[in-house]
Short mmCIF file of C-alpha atoms and ligand atoms in Angstrom, two decimals:
data_model
loop_
_atom_site.label_atom_id
_atom_site.label_comp_id
_atom_site.label_asym_id
_atom_site.label_seq_id
_atom_site.Cartn_x
_atom_site.Cartn_y
_atom_site.Cartn_z
CA MET A 1 43.02 -7.65 26.20
CA THR A 2 42.81 -9.73 23.18
CA ASP A 3 44.43 -8.97 19.85
CA PRO A 4 42.34 -7.22 17.30
CA LEU A 5 40.61 -9.49 14.80
CA LYS A 6 42.20 -9.54 11.35
CA ILE A 7 39.49 -8.80 8.75
CA ASP A 8 39.45 -7.80 5.00
CA THR A 9 37.58 -4.32 5.40
CA LEU A 10 36.32 -1.92 7.91
CA VAL A 11 33.95 0.76 6.74
CA GLU A 12 33.33 3.56 9.07
CA ALA A 13 30.40 5.78 8.36
CA ARG A 14 28.50 8.74 9.65
CA TRP A 15 25.27 6.69 9.49
CA ILE A 16 24.47 3.13 8.90
CA ILE A 17 20.86 2.19 8.07
CA PRO A 18 20.57 -1.44 8.48
CA VAL A 19 16.85 -1.62 7.40
CA GLU A 20 16.41 -4.37 9.97
CA PRO A 21 15.08 -3.21 12.44
CA ALA A 22 12.82 -0.97 10.31
CA GLY A 23 13.61 2.74 10.63
CA LYS A 24 16.76 2.34 12.75
CA VAL A 25 19.58 4.78 12.20
CA LEU A 26 23.05 4.02 13.79
CA GLU A 27 25.32 7.03 14.04
CA ASN A 28 29.15 6.82 13.80
CA HIS A 29 29.12 3.10 13.29
CA ALA A 30 31.34 0.79 11.37
CA LEU A 31 30.79 -2.25 9.29
CA ALA A 32 33.32 -5.12 9.51
CA ILE A 33 33.61 -7.36 6.35
CA ASP A 34 35.54 -10.55 5.97
CA GLN A 35 35.36 -13.02 3.22
CA GLY A 36 32.39 -11.07 1.68
CA VAL A 37 30.33 -11.50 4.83
CA ILE A 38 29.30 -8.72 7.35
CA GLN A 39 30.98 -9.72 10.52
CA ALA A 40 29.76 -6.91 12.88
CA VAL A 41 27.99 -3.52 12.93
CA VAL A 42 29.28 -1.69 15.92
CA PRO A 43 30.15 1.82 17.02
CA SER A 44 33.30 3.16 15.18
CA ASP A 45 35.48 3.70 18.22
CA GLU A 46 34.74 0.04 19.41
CA ALA A 47 35.48 -1.30 15.94
CA GLN A 48 38.77 0.27 15.84
CA ALA A 49 39.78 -1.57 19.01
CA ARG A 50 38.20 -4.91 17.97
CA PHE A 51 39.37 -5.21 14.35
CA ASP A 52 42.63 -5.08 12.42
CA PRO A 53 41.31 -4.49 8.83
CA ARG A 54 43.52 -4.89 5.79
CA GLU A 55 41.69 -2.02 4.35
CA ARG A 56 39.97 0.76 6.36
CA ILE A 57 37.58 3.19 4.59
CA VAL A 58 36.27 6.27 6.43
CA LEU A 59 33.07 7.80 5.00
CA ASP A 60 32.53 10.79 7.25
CA HIS A 61 29.49 12.21 5.70
CA HIS A 62 27.86 9.08 4.16
CA ALA A 63 25.04 6.75 4.96
CA LEU A 64 25.52 3.01 4.34
CA ILE A 65 22.42 1.04 3.33
CA PRO A 66 21.90 -2.36 1.97
CA GLY A 67 22.49 -2.58 -1.75
CA LEU A 68 19.30 -1.64 -3.60
CA ILE A 69 17.35 -4.58 -5.20
CA ASN A 70 15.73 -4.04 -8.53
CA LEU A 71 12.85 -6.44 -8.49
CA HIS A 72 11.83 -6.13 -12.00
CA THR A 73 13.77 -5.19 -15.10
CA HIS A 74 14.71 -6.31 -18.65
CA ALA A 75 18.34 -5.27 -18.40
CA ALA A 76 19.33 -5.64 -22.04
CA MET A 77 16.61 -3.21 -23.07
CA THR A 78 18.93 -0.35 -22.01
CA LEU A 79 19.91 -0.49 -25.63
CA MET A 80 16.34 0.57 -26.54
CA ARG A 81 16.30 3.58 -24.11
CA GLY A 82 14.40 6.22 -25.90
CA LEU A 83 13.77 4.17 -29.03
CA ALA A 84 9.90 4.78 -28.82
CA ASP A 85 8.27 6.98 -26.19
CA ASP A 86 4.87 8.56 -25.46
CA LEU A 87 2.83 5.50 -26.60
CA PRO A 88 0.41 3.15 -24.90
CA LEU A 89 1.67 -0.35 -24.00
CA MET A 90 0.33 -2.40 -26.87
CA GLU A 91 1.16 0.03 -29.48
CA TRP A 92 4.54 0.52 -27.98
CA LEU A 93 5.12 -3.27 -27.93
CA ASN A 94 3.51 -4.17 -31.24
CA ASN A 95 4.85 -1.41 -33.46
CA HIS A 96 8.13 -0.65 -31.89
CA ILE A 97 9.75 -2.94 -29.35
CA TRP A 98 8.78 -6.43 -30.65
CA PRO A 99 9.77 -5.45 -34.33
CA ALA A 100 13.18 -4.11 -32.97
CA GLU A 101 13.67 -7.26 -30.96
CA THR A 102 12.82 -9.53 -33.97
CA ARG A 103 15.49 -7.76 -36.03
CA HIS A 104 18.24 -7.07 -33.54
CA VAL A 105 18.14 -9.23 -30.37
CA ASP A 106 20.83 -11.84 -30.20
CA ALA A 107 23.34 -13.02 -27.68
CA GLY A 108 25.66 -9.96 -28.53
CA PHE A 109 22.84 -7.57 -28.06
CA VAL A 110 21.97 -9.02 -24.70
CA PHE A 111 25.54 -9.11 -23.42
CA ASP A 112 26.11 -5.41 -24.44
CA GLY A 113 22.76 -4.34 -23.16
CA THR A 114 22.98 -6.14 -19.83
CA ARG A 115 26.54 -4.97 -19.25
CA LEU A 116 25.34 -1.30 -19.92
CA ALA A 117 22.44 -1.87 -17.40
CA CYS A 118 24.93 -3.38 -14.82
CA ALA A 119 27.14 -0.28 -15.17
CA GLU A 120 24.19 2.05 -14.79
CA MET A 121 22.70 0.11 -11.78
CA LEU A 122 26.05 -0.09 -10.00
CA ARG A 123 26.45 3.72 -10.37
CA ALA A 124 22.97 4.01 -8.85
CA GLY A 125 23.50 1.95 -5.82
CA VAL A 126 21.78 -1.26 -7.12
CA THR A 127 23.47 -4.46 -6.27
CA CYS A 128 20.90 -7.09 -7.36
CA PHE A 129 18.36 -7.25 -10.15
CA ASN A 130 15.66 -9.54 -11.10
CA ASP A 131 15.93 -9.93 -14.81
CA MET A 132 13.57 -11.14 -17.52
CA TYR A 133 14.87 -11.34 -21.17
CA PHE A 134 15.96 -13.51 -24.03
CA PHE A 135 19.45 -15.06 -24.29
CA PRO A 136 19.99 -15.18 -20.46
CA GLU A 137 23.11 -16.98 -20.86
CA ALA A 138 24.59 -13.81 -22.42
CA ALA A 139 23.12 -11.72 -19.48
CA VAL A 140 24.91 -14.02 -17.11
CA GLN A 141 28.17 -13.35 -18.77
CA ALA A 142 27.64 -9.50 -18.44
CA VAL A 143 26.62 -9.99 -14.73
CA LEU A 144 29.79 -11.97 -14.03
CA ALA A 145 31.92 -9.41 -15.65
CA SER A 146 30.32 -6.76 -13.50
CA GLY A 147 30.66 -8.65 -10.28
CA MET A 148 27.08 -7.83 -9.22
CA ARG A 149 24.33 -10.11 -8.16
CA ALA A 150 21.27 -11.12 -10.28
CA ALA A 151 18.25 -13.33 -10.32
CA VAL A 152 18.28 -14.62 -13.84
CA GLY A 153 14.93 -15.13 -15.55
CA MET A 154 14.25 -18.39 -17.28
CA ILE A 155 11.84 -16.84 -19.70
CA ALA A 156 8.84 -18.61 -21.32
CA ILE A 157 6.76 -16.99 -24.07
CA ASP A 158 4.33 -18.54 -26.68
CA PHE A 159 6.11 -17.10 -29.71
CA PRO A 160 9.46 -17.92 -31.38
CA THR A 161 12.42 -15.56 -31.33
CA ALA A 162 16.00 -15.99 -32.27
CA TYR A 163 16.56 -17.27 -28.86
CA ALA A 164 14.09 -20.27 -28.87
CA SER A 165 11.49 -21.78 -31.15
CA ASP A 166 8.52 -22.45 -28.66
CA ALA A 167 7.86 -22.27 -24.87
CA ASP A 168 9.32 -25.80 -24.21
CA ASP A 169 12.45 -24.72 -25.95
CA TYR A 170 12.66 -21.60 -23.80
CA LEU A 171 12.22 -23.55 -20.69
CA ALA A 172 14.69 -26.23 -21.60
CA LYS A 173 17.36 -23.60 -22.42
CA GLY A 174 16.61 -21.73 -19.14
CA LEU A 175 16.96 -24.87 -17.10
CA ALA A 176 20.22 -26.01 -18.80
CA LEU A 177 21.63 -22.55 -17.92
CA ARG A 178 20.53 -22.90 -14.35
CA ASP A 179 22.19 -26.39 -14.22
CA ASP A 180 25.51 -24.79 -15.54
CA TYR A 181 25.56 -22.20 -12.65
CA ASN A 182 23.74 -23.69 -9.67
CA PRO A 183 24.85 -23.12 -7.05
CA HIS A 184 26.69 -19.79 -7.50
CA PRO A 185 27.34 -17.13 -4.94
CA LEU A 186 26.01 -14.28 -7.07
CA LEU A 187 23.49 -15.90 -9.34
CA SER A 188 20.00 -17.21 -8.56
CA PHE A 189 17.31 -18.21 -11.01
CA CYS A 190 13.55 -17.49 -11.41
CA PHE A 191 10.99 -18.80 -13.82
CA ALA A 192 9.76 -15.83 -16.06
CA PRO A 193 6.61 -16.77 -18.01
CA HIS A 194 6.19 -13.31 -19.69
CA ALA A 195 2.46 -12.55 -19.15
CA PRO A 196 -1.06 -14.07 -19.02
CA PHE A 197 -1.64 -12.78 -22.66
CA THR A 198 1.61 -14.32 -24.09
CA VAL A 199 1.70 -17.76 -22.21
CA SER A 200 -0.75 -20.67 -22.64
CA ASP A 201 -2.30 -22.69 -19.68
CA ARG A 202 -0.22 -25.62 -20.67
CA VAL A 203 3.11 -23.76 -20.30
CA PHE A 204 1.96 -22.22 -17.00
CA ALA A 205 1.27 -25.74 -15.78
CA LYS A 206 4.68 -26.86 -16.69
CA VAL A 207 6.39 -23.75 -15.13
CA LEU A 208 4.46 -24.49 -11.90
CA THR A 209 5.55 -28.09 -11.79
CA TYR A 210 9.17 -27.01 -12.29
CA ALA A 211 8.92 -24.17 -9.81
CA GLU A 212 7.50 -26.47 -7.15
CA GLN A 213 10.13 -29.13 -7.77
CA LEU A 214 12.99 -26.68 -7.66
CA ASP A 215 11.44 -24.23 -5.12
CA LEU A 216 12.12 -21.23 -7.40
CA PRO A 217 10.21 -17.82 -7.78
CA ILE A 218 7.84 -17.30 -10.69
CA HIS A 219 8.29 -13.72 -12.08
CA ILE A 220 5.37 -12.64 -14.32
CA HIS A 221 3.87 -9.35 -15.55
CA LEU A 222 0.25 -9.41 -14.16
CA HIS A 223 -2.71 -6.95 -14.49
CA GLU A 224 -0.63 -4.28 -16.04
CA THR A 225 -3.39 -2.62 -18.28
CA VAL A 226 -7.12 -2.50 -18.38
CA ASP A 227 -6.87 -4.14 -21.90
CA GLU A 228 -5.09 -7.25 -20.44
CA VAL A 229 -7.95 -7.76 -18.03
CA THR A 230 -10.75 -7.24 -20.58
CA SER A 231 -9.20 -9.51 -23.16
CA SER A 232 -8.68 -12.22 -20.66
CA LEU A 233 -12.36 -11.96 -19.85
CA LYS A 234 -13.08 -12.47 -23.52
CA THR A 235 -10.52 -15.19 -24.17
CA HIS A 236 -10.64 -17.22 -20.89
CA GLY A 237 -13.93 -16.02 -19.31
CA MET A 238 -12.07 -14.80 -16.18
CA ARG A 239 -9.63 -12.15 -15.02
CA PRO A 240 -5.95 -12.98 -15.28
CA ILE A 241 -5.59 -13.27 -11.36
CA GLU A 242 -8.48 -15.79 -11.26
CA ARG A 243 -6.87 -17.73 -14.08
CA MET A 244 -3.46 -17.81 -12.34
CA HIS A 245 -5.34 -18.91 -9.04
CA LYS A 246 -7.03 -21.69 -10.99
CA LEU A 247 -3.74 -22.85 -12.34
CA GLY A 248 -2.23 -22.87 -8.99
CA LEU A 249 0.30 -20.17 -9.51
CA LEU A 250 -0.62 -17.78 -6.68
CA GLY A 251 1.62 -18.55 -3.80
CA PRO A 252 4.64 -17.45 -1.90
CA ASN A 253 6.91 -18.04 -4.94
CA LEU A 254 4.94 -15.64 -7.15
CA ILE A 255 6.39 -12.24 -8.11
CA ALA A 256 3.55 -10.48 -9.72
CA VAL A 257 4.72 -7.31 -11.59
CA HIS A 258 2.78 -4.27 -11.95
CA MET A 259 -0.69 -5.39 -10.32
CA ILE A 260 -2.45 -2.00 -11.32
CA HIS A 261 -5.97 -2.98 -12.06
CA VAL A 262 -6.85 -5.09 -9.10
CA THR A 263 -9.91 -5.28 -6.84
CA ALA A 264 -9.79 -5.36 -3.05
CA ASP A 265 -10.77 -9.01 -3.08
CA GLU A 266 -7.88 -9.78 -5.39
CA ILE A 267 -5.39 -8.03 -3.06
CA ASP A 268 -6.83 -9.97 0.02
CA LEU A 269 -6.52 -13.25 -1.93
CA MET A 270 -2.89 -12.67 -3.00
CA ALA A 271 -2.00 -11.38 0.44
CA GLN A 272 -3.44 -14.51 2.18
CA LEU A 273 -1.53 -16.71 -0.31
CA GLY A 274 1.74 -14.90 0.29
CA CYS A 275 2.44 -13.40 -3.13
CA THR A 276 4.85 -10.58 -3.80
CA VAL A 277 4.19 -7.51 -5.95
CA ALA A 278 7.00 -5.84 -7.89
CA HIS A 279 5.78 -2.32 -8.02
CA CYS A 280 7.15 -0.26 -10.96
CA PRO A 281 5.75 3.18 -10.63
CA SER A 282 7.81 5.08 -13.34
CA SER A 283 7.10 2.52 -16.04
CA ASN A 284 3.40 2.45 -15.07
CA LEU A 285 3.11 6.17 -15.29
CA LYS A 286 5.03 6.53 -18.47
CA LEU A 287 2.93 3.86 -20.30
CA ALA A 288 -0.20 5.42 -18.82
CA SER A 289 -1.05 2.07 -17.39
CA GLY A 290 -2.14 3.54 -14.02
CA PHE A 291 -1.04 3.20 -10.43
CA ALA A 292 -0.69 0.11 -8.37
CA PRO A 293 -2.31 0.49 -4.83
CA ALA A 294 0.82 -0.24 -3.15
CA ALA A 295 -0.06 1.10 0.26
CA THR A 296 -3.26 -0.92 0.30
CA MET A 297 -1.29 -3.94 -0.57
CA LEU A 298 1.33 -3.43 2.17
CA GLY A 299 -1.61 -2.70 4.49
CA ALA A 300 -3.04 -6.09 3.65
CA GLY A 301 0.21 -7.80 4.64
CA MET A 302 1.47 -8.40 1.02
CA ASN A 303 5.24 -8.27 0.33
CA VAL A 304 5.84 -5.46 -2.09
CA GLY A 305 9.23 -4.61 -3.69
CA LEU A 306 10.19 -2.02 -6.24
CA GLY A 307 11.38 -2.23 -9.88
CA THR A 308 12.40 -0.05 -12.63
CA ASP A 309 11.08 -2.27 -15.38
CA GLY A 310 13.29 -2.00 -18.58
CA ALA A 311 15.04 1.14 -19.71
CA ALA A 312 12.87 1.15 -22.84
CA SER A 313 9.76 2.03 -20.82
CA ASN A 314 11.27 4.04 -17.78
CA ASN A 315 13.74 5.24 -19.37
CA THR A 316 16.27 4.84 -16.50
CA LEU A 317 17.28 2.30 -13.89
CA ARG A 318 16.94 4.70 -10.89
CA MET A 319 15.77 2.89 -7.83
CA PHE A 320 16.04 6.15 -5.76
CA GLU A 321 13.39 7.55 -8.26
CA GLU A 322 11.15 4.49 -7.69
CA MET A 323 11.31 4.84 -3.88
CA ARG A 324 10.35 8.49 -4.10
CA LEU A 325 7.55 7.95 -6.59
CA ALA A 326 6.24 4.98 -4.60
CA ALA A 327 5.97 7.03 -1.46
CA LEU A 328 4.42 10.08 -3.26
CA LEU A 329 1.91 8.13 -5.30
CA ALA A 330 0.65 6.22 -2.26
CA LYS A 331 -0.01 9.61 -0.45
CA GLY A 332 -1.65 10.98 -3.54
CA GLN A 333 -3.84 7.93 -4.02
CA SER A 334 -4.91 7.49 -0.41
CA GLY A 335 -5.18 11.20 0.63
CA ARG A 336 -3.11 10.22 3.58
CA ALA A 337 0.37 11.92 3.98
CA ASP A 338 1.46 9.08 6.35
CA ALA A 339 0.83 6.40 3.70
CA LEU A 340 3.96 4.71 2.59
CA PRO A 341 6.50 6.45 4.80
CA ALA A 342 10.23 6.89 3.88
CA TRP A 343 11.39 3.96 5.90
CA GLN A 344 8.96 1.66 4.17
CA ALA A 345 9.97 2.75 0.72
CA LEU A 346 13.65 1.92 1.67
CA GLN A 347 12.46 -1.55 2.94
CA MET A 348 10.70 -2.12 -0.33
CA ALA A 349 13.89 -1.39 -2.30
CA THR A 350 16.02 -3.70 -0.14
CA LEU A 351 14.58 -6.34 2.12
CA ASN A 352 11.28 -6.82 0.43
CA GLY A 353 13.01 -7.52 -2.85
CA ALA A 354 15.38 -10.04 -1.08
CA LYS A 355 12.34 -11.80 0.38
CA ALA A 356 10.69 -12.07 -3.09
CA LEU A 357 13.76 -13.65 -4.47
CA GLY A 358 14.12 -16.10 -1.56
CA LEU A 359 17.43 -14.37 -0.69
CA ASP A 360 16.51 -12.67 2.57
CA SER A 361 18.93 -14.79 4.60
CA VAL A 362 21.81 -13.52 2.30
CA ILE A 363 20.94 -9.92 1.37
CA GLY A 364 18.48 -7.06 1.93
CA SER A 365 19.67 -5.70 5.33
CA LEU A 366 22.97 -5.05 7.02
CA LEU A 367 23.02 -7.70 9.58
CA PRO A 368 25.93 -9.79 10.75
CA GLY A 369 26.11 -13.05 8.72
CA LYS A 370 24.66 -11.48 5.60
CA ALA A 371 26.62 -10.87 2.48
CA ALA A 372 28.27 -7.44 2.26
CA ASP A 373 26.11 -5.96 -0.42
CA ILE A 374 26.36 -2.36 0.54
CA THR A 375 25.69 1.10 -1.05
CA ALA A 376 27.27 4.26 0.42
CA VAL A 377 25.42 7.60 -0.16
CA ASP A 378 27.48 10.80 0.08
CA PHE A 379 25.39 13.33 1.98
CA SER A 380 27.97 16.25 1.64
CA SER A 381 26.24 17.82 -1.50
CA LEU A 382 24.53 21.11 -0.91
CA GLU A 383 21.19 19.71 -2.04
CA LEU A 384 21.24 17.31 0.77
CA ALA A 385 21.90 19.99 3.49
CA PRO A 386 20.93 20.06 6.18
CA CYS A 387 20.30 16.58 7.16
CA TYR A 388 17.85 16.02 10.12
CA ASP A 389 16.90 12.49 9.08
CA PRO A 390 19.02 10.37 6.63
CA ILE A 391 16.24 7.96 5.80
CA SER A 392 14.02 10.97 4.72
CA HIS A 393 16.92 12.25 2.59
CA LEU A 394 17.38 8.81 0.94
CA VAL A 395 13.78 8.56 -0.32
CA TYR A 396 12.88 12.33 -0.72
CA ALA A 397 15.96 14.26 -1.58
CA ALA A 398 18.81 11.96 -2.57
CA GLY A 399 19.34 10.43 -6.08
CA ARG A 400 21.75 8.10 -7.80
CA GLU A 401 24.15 10.99 -8.30
CA HIS A 402 24.96 10.77 -4.57
CA VAL A 403 25.98 7.17 -4.61
CA SER A 404 29.69 6.97 -4.00
CA HIS A 405 30.75 3.39 -3.24
CA VAL A 406 29.10 0.03 -3.81
CA TRP A 407 30.16 -3.46 -2.57
CA VAL A 408 28.77 -6.79 -3.64
CA ASN A 409 29.80 -9.80 -1.56
CA GLY A 410 32.42 -7.73 0.03
CA LYS A 411 34.05 -6.61 -3.28
CA MET A 412 34.13 -2.93 -4.04
CA LEU A 413 32.51 -2.47 -7.50
CA LEU A 414 32.12 1.29 -7.28
CA ASN A 415 34.95 3.36 -5.67
CA GLN A 416 34.26 7.10 -5.35
CA CYS A 417 31.78 6.96 -8.19
CA GLU A 418 34.09 5.16 -10.55
CA LEU A 419 33.34 1.47 -11.69
CA THR A 420 36.06 -0.88 -10.72
CA THR A 421 35.20 -3.94 -12.87
CA LEU A 422 33.61 -2.48 -16.08
CA ASP A 423 35.12 -0.32 -18.78
CA LYS A 424 32.95 2.71 -19.40
CA GLN A 425 34.55 3.71 -22.74
CA GLU A 426 33.97 -0.04 -24.13
CA ILE A 427 30.39 -0.05 -22.87
CA LEU A 428 29.78 3.45 -24.56
CA ARG A 429 31.40 2.24 -27.80
CA ARG A 430 28.95 -0.82 -27.95
CA ALA A 431 26.04 1.35 -27.11
CA GLY A 432 26.93 3.57 -29.99
CA PHE A 433 27.23 0.54 -32.32
CA TRP A 434 23.76 -0.69 -31.28
CA ARG A 435 22.33 2.73 -31.81
CA GLU A 436 23.39 2.67 -35.44
CA GLN A 437 21.72 -0.82 -35.84
CA MET A 438 18.50 0.21 -34.07
CA ALA A 439 18.15 3.51 -36.00
CA THR A 440 17.39 1.58 -39.06
CA THR A 441 14.30 0.05 -37.43
CA ARG A 442 13.27 3.30 -35.95
CA LEU A 443 13.16 4.83 -39.38
CA GLY A 444 11.11 1.79 -40.68
CA GLN A 445 13.68 0.74 -43.14
ZN1 ZN B 1 8.48 -5.47 -17.53
#
């Protein structure tokens, strides 16, 4: 009989849903964590004999899942939550969001907004997010303060802001930031050219060159509205996807956000080329942009992840809601109740996001050797009773209010619903400060 192995943490749970293999549910299992890495996923009684943990946590009526991955957001825009609602995309952007950004967005805004987003996401079981916003160096400071994981967008856009003067300046600043933090255990970087209608061919070519040299993802809004497609036909004589294809951007590194107004041929082309789609159903519904044919894309073999988009257009960062909506919309669109089943919605919110970010060897499922990025969902609430199938509950019945614990890289960042790294009162105080600032824009003063 060998001595039990000393480890940092043993988490015993009623269920563990590793996501790999798909649909698997392990009952009364434990997850052994040491130095931030999952060492084993084994039956609880076996774990007690095999391991001598410094900390043992028993979650009798909980499910452990991989930390959720928000594949598209603008974290700092939490400070614009509810600033302007019930408007179509271009009117919302031109008359409300862009003027507010011009007046108020600086490094302090981005730090406070991103920190608020990190707090909200951790409480909702999100452990990693793919961000696109100005002043990413301030976003990085907020992410590091929270202890969560992020893919930081090196944004490029063809108009000046307080952050950068032109697209070359944006890219230079993004690349300098990456140089400061690469490699980092919690940070990765993506190129984030904003959208086909805000970025020129010259800048796309430059982004592509860098992305190929550095093997980094390219994160872009694509085919979000009918207007985007028709104006591209006018300006460029082709649809945005065709333009991206001609520029050489379609490939395994592309994370195309939204992808609502697409033809069957475009789906086949992008599937063949290995592109990822970040499906953001709440934002698409709220801005009346339409519905991405997610089940068709998945059926074509495309990698499809889920995102909340920014809290200015959602107006929350609830990945549980995105899973549920993705599953329901797919059924409504296709007329097939078996379209996009619960296990697949959970896979989209975890492993598919990790694949898109090039991080699937590190996160996205609960397998030995991967980082301990874990979310615990408490199933003891009456609205989750009874439970026949925990995966069904995760997608169709549970919400962020049932998230009890979150670990990132083995560190507990949410303990019994309480944030361990971030100060809730300070975050609320800063949100109140920005509300006062933003209210002046809202009143048109
Ligand atoms: Zn967006």
